[in-house]
Every structure is written in C-alpha cells, then in structure tokens.
C-alpha cells in the first residue's frame, strides 16, 4: 500500500475501540502519520465527541483524511458530516469505499465494527486510501454539496 495523503486522524467510540486499535497499527506499518484522538478503552463514551474531534482536524487542515469507527459506522458518520468541510462516508464494502472516493471525494471513512471483520475493514481502508477522486462531473456535484453546507440559495 503506497501512502497518498499521509496525515490521518483516527477516532472511535467504545464499540469501535478494538477495530480502531487494529487499524491504527496497520496504518502505522504502512507509513501513515496517525493522529489518534481516542477513545482509549471499551468504557462507554459518546461517538459524536470523537467525530467532532476528527472532523475539526480535517476542517483545520491538520489532517488530510479521517477514519472513524463505531458499532454501525452510521452515527459517527452523521456526526462528522455536521462539521463544515467534512464528507464522511460509511462503507461496509470495498466497492462503497472506492465509490466514496471516485465520485464523492470523501475525506472521512467510517466503519462499523459490528458489521465488518478486521480483514474486510483493512481491505476497505486500503482501497479508500488509494483511490483518487475522479473530478469532472463529480466535482460539480461535490461543489453543490458545499453550496448546501454554506447555505447558498439557488
Ligand atoms: C453504541 O452502542 C452504538 O450505538 C454506536 O457505536 C454506533 O453504532 C452508533 O451509530
């Protein structure tokens, strides 16, 4: 796996803690500069807190990409998408991960630790990190997402 955008912020809630720890090791082995915002155990926490921290690192330009893990991958995506500039995509298949980069220029990947195992999560992450945005007609559509975020009226 060749690094593309090397600075990656990573976060999880209690349900995603174990899978996050596994994926952090994988990222480090592959040369990524990992900024792990927690959580640090399986004690119960609230996923929006970690989604916010990772999202803000993307918005501030401190990280190029984000990885978030919760039980389903859903709540943590919803929360991250409230941060301006974040396009978080929940992916439970390799194809979804690939499409979220090619068509949507997703800058945050979310994974459900209760949905996928370590092996599939690794494949999803690797494909997501190594797939380029296709631009073109997709750029126009992504720009329209940004317009909505900025409250731009038709
Ligand atoms: C925690 O039990 C669970 O609700 C959370 O990890 C996530 O799946 C929410 O979307």
Coordinates of N, CA, C and O in Angstrom, one line a residue, residues 28-122:
X28 N 0.1 2.6 10.7 CA 1.5 2.9 11.1 C 2.5 2.1 10.3 O 3.5 2.6 9.8
X29 N 2.2 0.8 10.2 CA 3.1 -0.1 9.5 C 3.2 0.3 8.0 O 4.2 0.0 7.4
X30 N 2.2 1.0 7.5 CA 2.2 1.4 6.1 C 2.6 2.8 5.9 O 2.4 3.4 4.9
X31 N 3.2 3.4 6.9 CA 3.9 4.7 6.8 C 3.0 5.9 7.0 O 3.4 7.1 6.6
X32 N 1.8 5.7 7.5 CA 0.9 6.9 7.8 C 1.3 7.6 9.1 O 1.7 6.9 10.0
X33 N 1.0 8.9 9.1 CA 1.2 9.7 10.2 C -0.2 9.8 10.9 O -1.1 10.5 10.5
X34 N -0.3 8.9 12.0 CA -1.6 8.7 12.6 C -1.8 9.6 13.8 O -1.0 9.7 14.7
X35 N -2.9 10.4 13.8 CA -3.3 11.2 15.0 C -4.5 10.6 15.6 O -5.6 10.8 15.1
X36 N -4.3 9.8 16.6 CA -5.4 9.0 17.3 C -6.0 9.8 18.4 O -5.4 10.1 19.4
X37 N -7.3 10.3 18.2 CA -7.9 11.1 19.2 C -8.7 10.3 20.3 O -9.3 10.8 21.2
X38 N -8.6 8.9 20.2 CA -9.3 8.1 21.2 C -10.5 7.5 20.6 O -10.8 7.7 19.4
X39 N -11.3 6.8 21.3 CA -11.2 6.6 22.7 C -10.1 5.5 23.0 O -9.6 4.9 22.1
X40 N -9.8 5.4 24.3 CA -8.7 4.5 24.7 C -9.0 3.3 25.4 O -8.2 2.6 26.0
X41 N -10.3 2.9 25.5 CA -10.8 1.7 26.1 C -12.2 1.3 25.7 O -12.7 2.1 24.9
X42 N -12.7 0.3 26.2 CA -14.1 -0.1 25.9 C -15.1 0.4 26.8 O -16.3 0.0 26.8
X43 N -14.7 1.4 27.7 CA -15.7 2.0 28.5 C -16.6 2.9 27.7 O -16.1 3.6 26.7
X44 N -17.8 2.9 28.1 CA -18.8 3.6 27.2 C -18.6 5.1 27.1 O -18.3 5.8 28.1
X45 N -18.6 5.6 25.8 CA -18.4 7.0 25.5 C -19.4 7.4 24.4 O -20.2 6.5 24.0
X46 N -19.5 8.7 24.1 CA -20.4 9.1 23.0 C -19.7 9.4 21.7 O -18.8 10.2 21.7
X47 N -20.1 8.7 20.7 CA -19.4 8.8 19.4 C -19.4 10.2 18.8 O -18.4 10.5 18.1
X48 N -20.4 11.1 19.0 CA -20.2 12.4 18.4 C -19.0 13.2 18.9 O -18.4 14.0 18.2
X49 N -18.5 12.9 20.1 CA -17.3 13.6 20.6 C -16.1 13.3 19.8 O -15.3 14.2 19.5
X50 N -16.0 12.1 19.3 CA -14.8 11.7 18.6 C -15.0 12.1 17.1 O -14.0 12.4 16.4
X51 N -16.2 12.0 16.6 CA -16.5 12.5 15.3 C -16.2 14.0 15.1 O -15.5 14.4 14.2
X52 N -16.5 14.7 16.2 CA -16.2 16.2 16.2 C -14.7 16.4 16.1 O -14.2 17.3 15.4
X53 N -14.0 15.7 17.0 CA -12.5 15.9 17.1 C -11.8 15.6 15.7 O -11.0 16.4 15.2
X54 N -12.2 14.5 15.1 CA -11.6 14.1 13.8 C -12.0 15.1 12.8 O -11.2 15.6 12.0
X55 N -13.3 15.4 12.7 CA -13.8 16.4 11.7 C -13.1 17.7 11.8 O -12.8 18.3 10.8
X56 N -12.9 18.2 13.0 CA -12.3 19.5 13.1 C -10.8 19.5 12.7 O -10.3 20.5 12.1
X57 N -10.2 18.3 12.8 CA -8.8 18.2 12.3 C -8.8 18.3 10.8 O -7.8 18.9 10.2
X58 N -9.8 17.8 10.1 CA -9.9 17.9 8.7 C -10.2 19.3 8.3 O -9.5 19.9 7.4
X59 N -11.2 19.9 9.0 CA -11.6 21.3 8.7 C -10.4 22.3 8.9 O -10.3 23.2 8.1
X60 N -9.6 22.0 9.9 CA -8.5 22.9 10.2 C -7.3 22.7 9.3 O -6.3 23.4 9.5
X61 N -7.3 21.6 8.6 CA -6.1 21.3 7.7 C -5.0 20.6 8.5 O -3.9 20.4 7.9
X62 N -5.3 20.1 9.7 CA -4.2 19.4 10.4 C -4.1 18.0 10.0 O -3.1 17.4 10.2
X63 N -5.1 17.4 9.4 CA -5.1 16.1 8.9 C -5.7 16.1 7.4 O -6.5 16.9 7.1
X64 N -5.2 15.2 6.6 CA -5.6 15.1 5.2 C -6.9 14.2 5.1 O -7.8 14.5 4.3
X65 N -6.9 13.2 5.9 CA -8.1 12.2 5.9 C -8.4 11.9 7.3 O -7.6 12.0 8.2
X66 N -9.6 11.3 7.5 CA -10.1 10.8 8.8 C -10.6 9.4 8.7 O -11.2 9.0 7.6
X67 N -10.5 8.7 9.8 CA -11.1 7.3 9.9 C -11.8 7.3 11.2 O -11.2 7.6 12.3
X68 N -13.1 6.9 11.2 CA -13.9 6.8 12.4 C -14.5 5.5 12.5 O -15.0 5.0 11.5
X69 N -14.6 4.9 13.7 CA -15.2 3.6 13.9 C -16.2 3.6 15.0 O -15.8 4.1 16.1
X70 N -17.4 3.2 14.8 CA -18.3 3.0 15.9 C -19.0 1.6 15.7 O -18.4 0.8 14.9
X71 N -20.1 1.3 16.3 CA -20.7 0.0 16.1 C -21.1 -0.3 14.7 O -20.8 -1.3 14.1
X72 N -21.9 0.7 14.2 CA -22.5 0.5 12.9 C -21.8 1.3 11.8 O -22.0 1.0 10.6
X73 N -21.0 2.3 12.2 CA -20.4 3.2 11.2 C -21.4 4.3 10.8 O -21.0 5.2 10.0
X74 N -22.6 4.3 11.4 CA -23.6 5.3 10.9 C -23.6 6.6 11.8 O -23.5 7.7 11.3
X75 N -23.8 6.4 13.1 CA -23.9 7.6 13.9 C -22.7 8.5 13.9 O -22.8 9.7 13.8
X76 N -21.5 7.8 13.8 CA -20.3 8.6 13.8 C -20.1 9.3 12.5 O -19.5 10.4 12.4
X77 N -20.7 8.8 11.4 CA -20.7 9.5 10.1 C -21.7 10.7 10.1 O -21.4 11.8 9.7
X78 N -22.9 10.4 10.7 CA -23.8 11.6 10.8 C -23.2 12.7 11.6 O -23.4 13.9 11.2
X79 N -22.6 12.4 12.7 CA -22.0 13.5 13.5 C -20.8 14.2 12.7 O -20.8 15.4 12.7
X80 N -20.0 13.4 12.1 CA -18.8 14.0 11.4 C -19.3 14.9 10.3 O -18.7 16.0 10.0
X81 N -20.4 14.5 9.6 CA -20.9 15.3 8.5 C -21.5 16.7 8.9 O -21.8 17.5 8.0
X82 N -21.6 16.9 10.2 CA -22.1 18.2 10.7 C -20.9 19.2 10.7 O -21.1 20.4 10.9
X83 N -19.7 18.7 10.6 CA -18.5 19.6 10.6 C -18.3 20.1 9.2 O -18.2 19.3 8.3
X84 N -18.2 21.4 9.1 CA -18.1 22.1 7.8 C -16.8 21.6 7.1 O -15.7 21.5 7.7
X85 N -17.0 21.1 5.8 CA -15.9 20.7 5.0 C -15.7 19.2 5.1 O -14.8 18.6 4.3
X86 N -16.4 18.5 6.0 CA -16.3 17.0 6.1 C -17.3 16.4 5.1 O -18.4 16.7 5.0
X87 N -16.8 15.4 4.4 CA -17.6 14.5 3.6 C -17.3 13.1 4.1 O -16.3 12.4 3.7
X88 N -18.1 12.6 5.1 CA -17.8 11.3 5.7 C -18.7 10.3 5.1 O -19.9 10.5 4.9
X89 N -18.1 9.1 4.7 CA -18.8 8.1 4.0 C -18.7 6.8 4.8 O -17.7 6.3 5.1
X90 N -19.9 6.2 5.2 CA -19.9 4.9 5.9 C -19.7 3.8 4.8 O -20.5 3.8 3.8
X91 N -18.8 3.0 4.9 CA -18.5 2.0 3.9 C -18.4 0.6 4.5 O -17.6 0.4 5.4
X92 N -19.3 -0.3 4.1 CA -19.2 -1.7 4.6 C -18.8 -2.7 3.5 O -18.8 -3.9 3.8
X93 N -18.5 -2.1 2.3 CA -17.9 -3.0 1.3 C -16.8 -2.2 0.6 O -16.7 -1.0 0.7
X94 N -15.9 -3.0 -0.1 CA -14.8 -2.3 -0.8 C -15.4 -1.4 -1.9 O -14.8 -0.3 -2.1
X95 N -16.4 -1.9 -2.6 CA -17.0 -1.1 -3.7 C -17.5 0.3 -3.1 O -17.3 1.3 -3.8
X96 N -18.2 0.3 -2.0 CA -18.6 1.6 -1.5 C -17.5 2.5 -1.1 O -17.5 3.7 -1.3
X97 N -16.4 1.9 -0.6 CA -15.2 2.7 -0.2 C -14.6 3.4 -1.4 O -14.3 4.5 -1.5
X98 N -14.5 2.6 -2.5 CA -14.0 3.0 -3.8 C -14.8 4.2 -4.4 O -14.3 5.2 -4.8
X99 N -16.1 3.9 -4.4 CA -17.0 4.9 -5.0 C -17.1 6.2 -4.1 O -17.2 7.3 -4.7
X100 N -16.9 6.1 -2.8 CA -16.9 7.3 -2.0 C -15.7 8.2 -2.3 O -15.8 9.4 -2.1
X101 N -14.7 7.6 -2.8 CA -13.5 8.4 -3.2 C -13.7 8.9 -4.7 O -13.6 10.1 -5.0
X102 N -14.0 8.0 -5.6 CA -14.1 8.3 -7.0 C -15.2 9.4 -7.3 O -14.9 10.3 -8.0
X103 N -16.3 9.2 -6.7 CA -17.5 10.1 -7.0 C -17.7 11.2 -6.0 O -18.2 12.3 -6.4
X104 N -17.4 11.0 -4.7 CA -17.8 11.9 -3.7 C -16.6 12.6 -3.0 O -16.9 13.4 -2.1
X105 N -15.4 12.2 -3.4 CA -14.2 12.8 -2.7 C -14.3 12.8 -1.2 O -14.0 13.8 -0.5
X106 N -14.8 11.7 -0.7 CA -14.9 11.5 0.8 C -13.6 11.7 1.5 O -12.6 11.2 1.1
X107 N -13.6 12.6 2.5 CA -12.4 12.8 3.2 C -12.4 12.1 4.6 O -11.3 12.2 5.3
X108 N -13.5 11.5 4.9 CA -13.5 10.7 6.2 C -14.2 9.4 5.8 O -15.3 9.4 5.1
X109 N -13.6 8.3 6.3 CA -14.2 7.0 6.1 C -14.7 6.5 7.5 O -14.0 6.7 8.5
X110 N -16.0 6.0 7.5 CA -16.5 5.4 8.7 C -16.7 3.9 8.6 O -17.2 3.5 7.5
X111 N -16.4 3.2 9.6 CA -16.6 1.7 9.5 C -17.3 1.3 10.8 O -17.2 1.8 11.9
X112 N -18.2 0.3 10.6 CA -18.9 -0.3 11.7 C -18.3 -1.6 12.2 O -18.2 -2.6 11.4
X113 N -17.8 -1.5 13.4 CA -17.0 -2.7 14.0 C -18.0 -3.9 14.2 O -17.5 -5.0 14.3
X114 N -19.3 -3.6 14.3 CA -20.2 -4.7 14.5 C -20.7 -5.3 13.1 O -21.5 -6.2 13.1
X115 N -20.2 -4.7 12.1 CA -20.7 -5.0 10.7 C -19.6 -5.7 9.9 O -19.9 -6.7 9.2
X116 N -18.4 -5.3 10.0 CA -17.3 -5.9 9.2 C -16.2 -6.4 10.2 O -16.0 -5.9 11.2
X117 N -15.5 -7.5 9.7 CA -14.4 -8.0 10.5 C -13.1 -7.3 10.2 O -13.1 -6.4 9.3
X118 N -12.0 -7.7 10.9 CA -10.7 -7.0 10.7 C -10.2 -7.0 9.3 O -9.7 -6.1 8.7
X119 N -10.4 -8.2 8.7 CA -9.9 -8.4 7.3 C -10.6 -7.5 6.3 O -9.9 -6.8 5.5
X120 N -11.9 -7.5 6.3 CA -12.7 -6.7 5.4 C -12.4 -5.2 5.7 O -12.3 -4.4 4.8
X121 N -12.4 -4.8 7.0 CA -12.1 -3.4 7.3 C -10.8 -3.0 6.8 O -10.6 -1.8 6.3
X122 N -9.8 -3.8 6.8 CA -8.4 -3.5 6.3 C -8.5 -3.3 4.8 O -7.9 -2.3 4.2

